[in-house]
Amino acid sequence: MTSFVLNGKPVQVDVDPSTPLLWVLRESLNLTGTKYGCGMALCGACTVHLDGEAIRSCVAPLSRVAGKHVKTIEGLSDNLSHPLQRAWIEIDVPQCGYCQSGQIMSAAVLLAKIPKPTDKDIDEAMSGNICRCGTYPRIRRAIHRAAELASSKATAHTPAITATNEISPGEHAGAEVSR
């Protein structure tokens, strides 16, 4: 039996301790927001937090989380009120959406460490997360927007979220991919 804290609640699972955390989350605990992408910790789709640090759950054995705190995309907020979730919706970041939970979880660690990141900070922190649709410009914009929302969170009322489909000229899926 392995015990850990998941999204703020203590859990116990009776699963082989060598089982990757990803499969424990998805199959044993029915939290399917964390995605399987590559199984080799190369794409970032399976990113979760372990004691506040981003890890790739596809290669992290369950034994690694015993007695620790794990946060998944479901634990970020239960009502899409987290600044990153609000910014992702406002900027209309996802295209297919498959990688987005991993992107958001990596961005959350970045903003916890660097509340007002530069483009370089974002590029470095997010370099381990692959978006096959090429939404990198929108991801960067959303992280900057989330930083703004987080900094004004304590002083302002939370405005309603309105989605926008506006994209700057030349900014589209794959715009930054060299041809």
Short mmCIF file of C-alpha atoms in Angstrom, two decimals:
data_model
loop_
_atom_site.label_atom_id
_atom_site.label_comp_id
_atom_site.label_asym_id
_atom_site.label_seq_id
_atom_site.Cartn_x
_atom_site.Cartn_y
_atom_site.Cartn_z
CA MET A 1 0.00 0.00 0.00
CA THR A 2 1.41 3.38 -1.02
CA SER A 3 0.20 6.57 0.66
CA PHE A 4 0.65 10.12 -0.61
CA VAL A 5 -1.22 13.41 -0.79
CA LEU A 6 -2.97 13.96 -4.11
CA ASN A 7 -4.38 17.38 -4.91
CA GLY A 8 -4.50 18.18 -1.21
CA LYS A 9 -6.17 14.94 -0.09
CA PRO A 10 -4.51 11.86 1.40
CA VAL A 11 -4.79 8.76 -0.78
CA GLN A 12 -3.70 5.14 -0.52
CA VAL A 13 -3.32 2.81 -3.46
CA ASP A 14 -2.65 -0.89 -3.53
CA VAL A 15 -0.57 -0.96 -6.72
CA ASP A 16 2.86 -2.35 -7.52
CA PRO A 17 5.32 0.39 -6.40
CA SER A 18 7.18 0.14 -9.72
CA THR A 19 4.07 1.16 -11.68
CA PRO A 20 4.50 4.55 -13.35
CA LEU A 21 2.61 7.29 -11.51
CA LEU A 22 0.83 8.21 -14.75
CA TRP A 23 -0.99 4.87 -14.84
CA VAL A 24 -1.84 5.03 -11.15
CA LEU A 25 -3.39 8.47 -11.66
CA ARG A 26 -5.32 7.50 -14.78
CA GLU A 27 -6.30 3.89 -14.10
CA SER A 28 -6.44 3.52 -10.32
CA LEU A 29 -7.53 7.03 -9.33
CA ASN A 30 -9.53 7.96 -12.47
CA LEU A 31 -7.75 11.29 -12.97
CA THR A 32 -7.43 11.43 -16.73
CA GLY A 33 -6.28 15.03 -17.19
CA THR A 34 -2.64 13.91 -17.14
CA LYS A 35 -1.89 12.49 -20.58
CA TYR A 36 0.32 9.75 -21.98
CA GLY A 37 2.47 11.12 -24.77
CA CYS A 38 5.71 9.24 -25.24
CA GLY A 39 6.38 7.06 -22.20
CA MET A 40 10.01 8.24 -22.11
CA ALA A 41 9.79 11.65 -20.35
CA LEU A 42 10.51 13.47 -23.61
CA CYS A 43 7.28 15.31 -24.45
CA GLY A 44 5.91 16.69 -21.17
CA ALA A 45 2.26 15.65 -21.69
CA CYS A 46 2.37 13.70 -18.42
CA THR A 47 3.76 16.55 -16.27
CA VAL A 48 2.54 16.72 -12.67
CA HIS A 49 3.96 18.35 -9.56
CA LEU A 50 5.82 16.39 -6.90
CA ASP A 51 6.38 18.54 -3.82
CA GLY A 52 6.12 21.63 -6.04
CA GLU A 53 8.49 20.49 -8.79
CA ALA A 54 7.48 19.41 -12.29
CA ILE A 55 8.09 15.73 -12.98
CA ARG A 56 7.23 13.39 -15.83
CA SER A 57 4.77 10.92 -14.38
CA CYS A 58 5.23 8.41 -17.22
CA VAL A 59 8.65 7.43 -15.85
CA ALA A 60 8.19 8.17 -12.14
CA PRO A 61 7.50 4.97 -10.22
CA LEU A 62 4.74 5.09 -7.62
CA SER A 63 7.38 4.42 -4.95
CA ARG A 64 8.86 7.88 -5.66
CA VAL A 65 5.74 9.68 -4.40
CA ALA A 66 5.26 7.75 -1.15
CA GLY A 67 4.63 10.23 1.67
CA LYS A 68 4.86 13.21 -0.69
CA HIS A 69 2.51 15.74 -2.29
CA VAL A 70 1.39 15.26 -5.88
CA LYS A 71 -0.66 17.80 -7.84
CA THR A 72 -2.31 17.09 -11.18
CA ILE A 73 -4.12 19.43 -13.55
CA GLU A 74 -7.32 18.54 -11.69
CA GLY A 75 -5.77 19.94 -8.49
CA LEU A 76 -4.85 23.32 -9.95
CA SER A 77 -8.41 24.53 -9.33
CA ASP A 78 -11.83 22.96 -9.39
CA ASN A 79 -13.51 25.85 -11.22
CA LEU A 80 -10.94 27.11 -13.80
CA SER A 81 -10.07 30.05 -11.55
CA HIS A 82 -6.31 29.50 -11.53
CA PRO A 83 -4.59 32.35 -13.41
CA LEU A 84 -3.04 29.91 -15.88
CA GLN A 85 -6.37 28.29 -16.67
CA ARG A 86 -8.01 31.69 -17.05
CA ALA A 87 -5.21 32.89 -19.33
CA TRP A 88 -5.30 29.70 -21.41
CA ILE A 89 -9.01 30.24 -22.01
CA GLU A 90 -8.69 33.97 -22.62
CA ILE A 91 -5.84 33.55 -25.15
CA ASP A 92 -7.54 30.46 -26.68
CA VAL A 93 -4.29 28.50 -26.49
CA PRO A 94 -5.25 24.91 -27.32
CA GLN A 95 -5.56 23.60 -30.81
CA CYS A 96 -5.94 19.85 -30.30
CA GLY A 97 -5.39 20.32 -26.55
CA TYR A 98 -3.63 17.02 -25.88
CA CYS A 99 -0.42 18.51 -24.46
CA GLN A 100 -2.05 21.40 -22.65
CA SER A 101 -2.36 19.93 -19.15
CA GLY A 102 1.38 19.22 -19.17
CA GLN A 103 2.07 22.70 -20.54
CA ILE A 104 -0.02 24.31 -17.80
CA MET A 105 1.59 22.24 -15.05
CA SER A 106 5.10 23.19 -16.23
CA ALA A 107 4.04 26.83 -16.47
CA ALA A 108 2.67 26.71 -12.91
CA VAL A 109 6.08 25.69 -11.56
CA LEU A 110 7.72 28.46 -13.59
CA LEU A 111 5.35 31.13 -12.22
CA ALA A 112 5.82 29.85 -8.66
CA LYS A 113 9.57 30.38 -9.05
CA ILE A 114 9.57 33.45 -11.31
CA PRO A 115 6.32 35.43 -10.94
CA LYS A 116 7.13 37.77 -13.85
CA PRO A 117 9.09 35.66 -16.34
CA THR A 118 10.79 36.97 -19.46
CA ASP A 119 10.37 35.30 -22.85
CA LYS A 120 13.73 33.63 -22.25
CA ASP A 121 12.57 32.32 -18.84
CA ILE A 122 9.44 30.91 -20.46
CA ASP A 123 11.30 29.34 -23.36
CA GLU A 124 13.77 27.66 -21.00
CA ALA A 125 11.13 26.43 -18.56
CA MET A 126 8.84 25.14 -21.29
CA SER A 127 11.52 23.59 -23.50
CA GLY A 128 10.70 20.08 -22.27
CA ASN A 129 7.05 20.35 -23.32
CA ILE A 130 6.25 19.56 -26.93
CA CYS A 131 3.17 20.90 -28.71
CA ARG A 132 2.68 19.04 -31.96
CA CYS A 133 0.23 21.74 -33.11
CA GLY A 134 2.82 24.50 -32.61
CA THR A 135 0.84 26.74 -30.25
CA TYR A 136 4.06 28.03 -28.67
CA PRO A 137 3.37 31.74 -29.32
CA ARG A 138 -0.03 31.47 -27.63
CA ILE A 139 1.45 29.46 -24.76
CA ARG A 140 4.04 32.19 -24.18
CA ARG A 141 1.36 34.91 -24.33
CA ALA A 142 -0.84 32.97 -21.91
CA ILE A 143 2.00 32.58 -19.41
CA HIS A 144 2.63 36.33 -19.51
CA ARG A 145 -1.11 36.93 -19.10
CA ALA A 146 -1.30 34.50 -16.18
CA ALA A 147 1.55 36.39 -14.50
CA GLU A 148 -0.49 39.60 -14.90
CA LEU A 149 -3.62 37.94 -13.55
CA ALA A 150 -1.73 36.46 -10.59
CA SER A 151 -0.15 39.81 -9.71
CA SER A 152 -3.50 41.56 -9.74
CA LYS A 153 -5.36 38.69 -8.03
CA ALA A 154 -5.07 40.08 -4.52
CA THR A 155 -6.12 43.60 -5.47
CA ALA A 156 -8.85 43.16 -8.07
CA HIS A 157 -12.12 41.35 -8.59
CA THR A 158 -11.84 38.39 -10.94
CA PRO A 159 -13.36 39.46 -14.27
CA ALA A 160 -15.44 37.13 -16.41
CA ILE A 161 -13.49 35.09 -18.91
CA THR A 162 -14.10 35.94 -22.54
CA ALA A 163 -12.45 33.90 -25.23
CA THR A 164 -10.83 35.55 -28.22
CA ASN A 165 -9.76 34.00 -31.46
CA GLU A 166 -7.57 36.90 -32.49
CA ILE A 167 -4.12 35.89 -33.63
CA SER A 168 -1.46 38.31 -34.77
CA PRO A 169 -0.37 38.16 -38.42
CA GLY A 170 2.08 35.34 -38.95
CA GLU A 171 1.12 33.68 -35.66
CA HIS A 172 -0.42 30.32 -36.40
CA ALA A 173 0.21 26.68 -35.75
CA GLY A 174 3.77 26.01 -36.78
CA ALA A 175 4.70 29.68 -37.26
CA GLU A 176 7.96 29.19 -35.40
CA VAL A 177 8.88 25.96 -37.14
CA SER A 178 11.70 26.42 -39.61
CA ARG A 179 10.76 25.06 -42.99
#
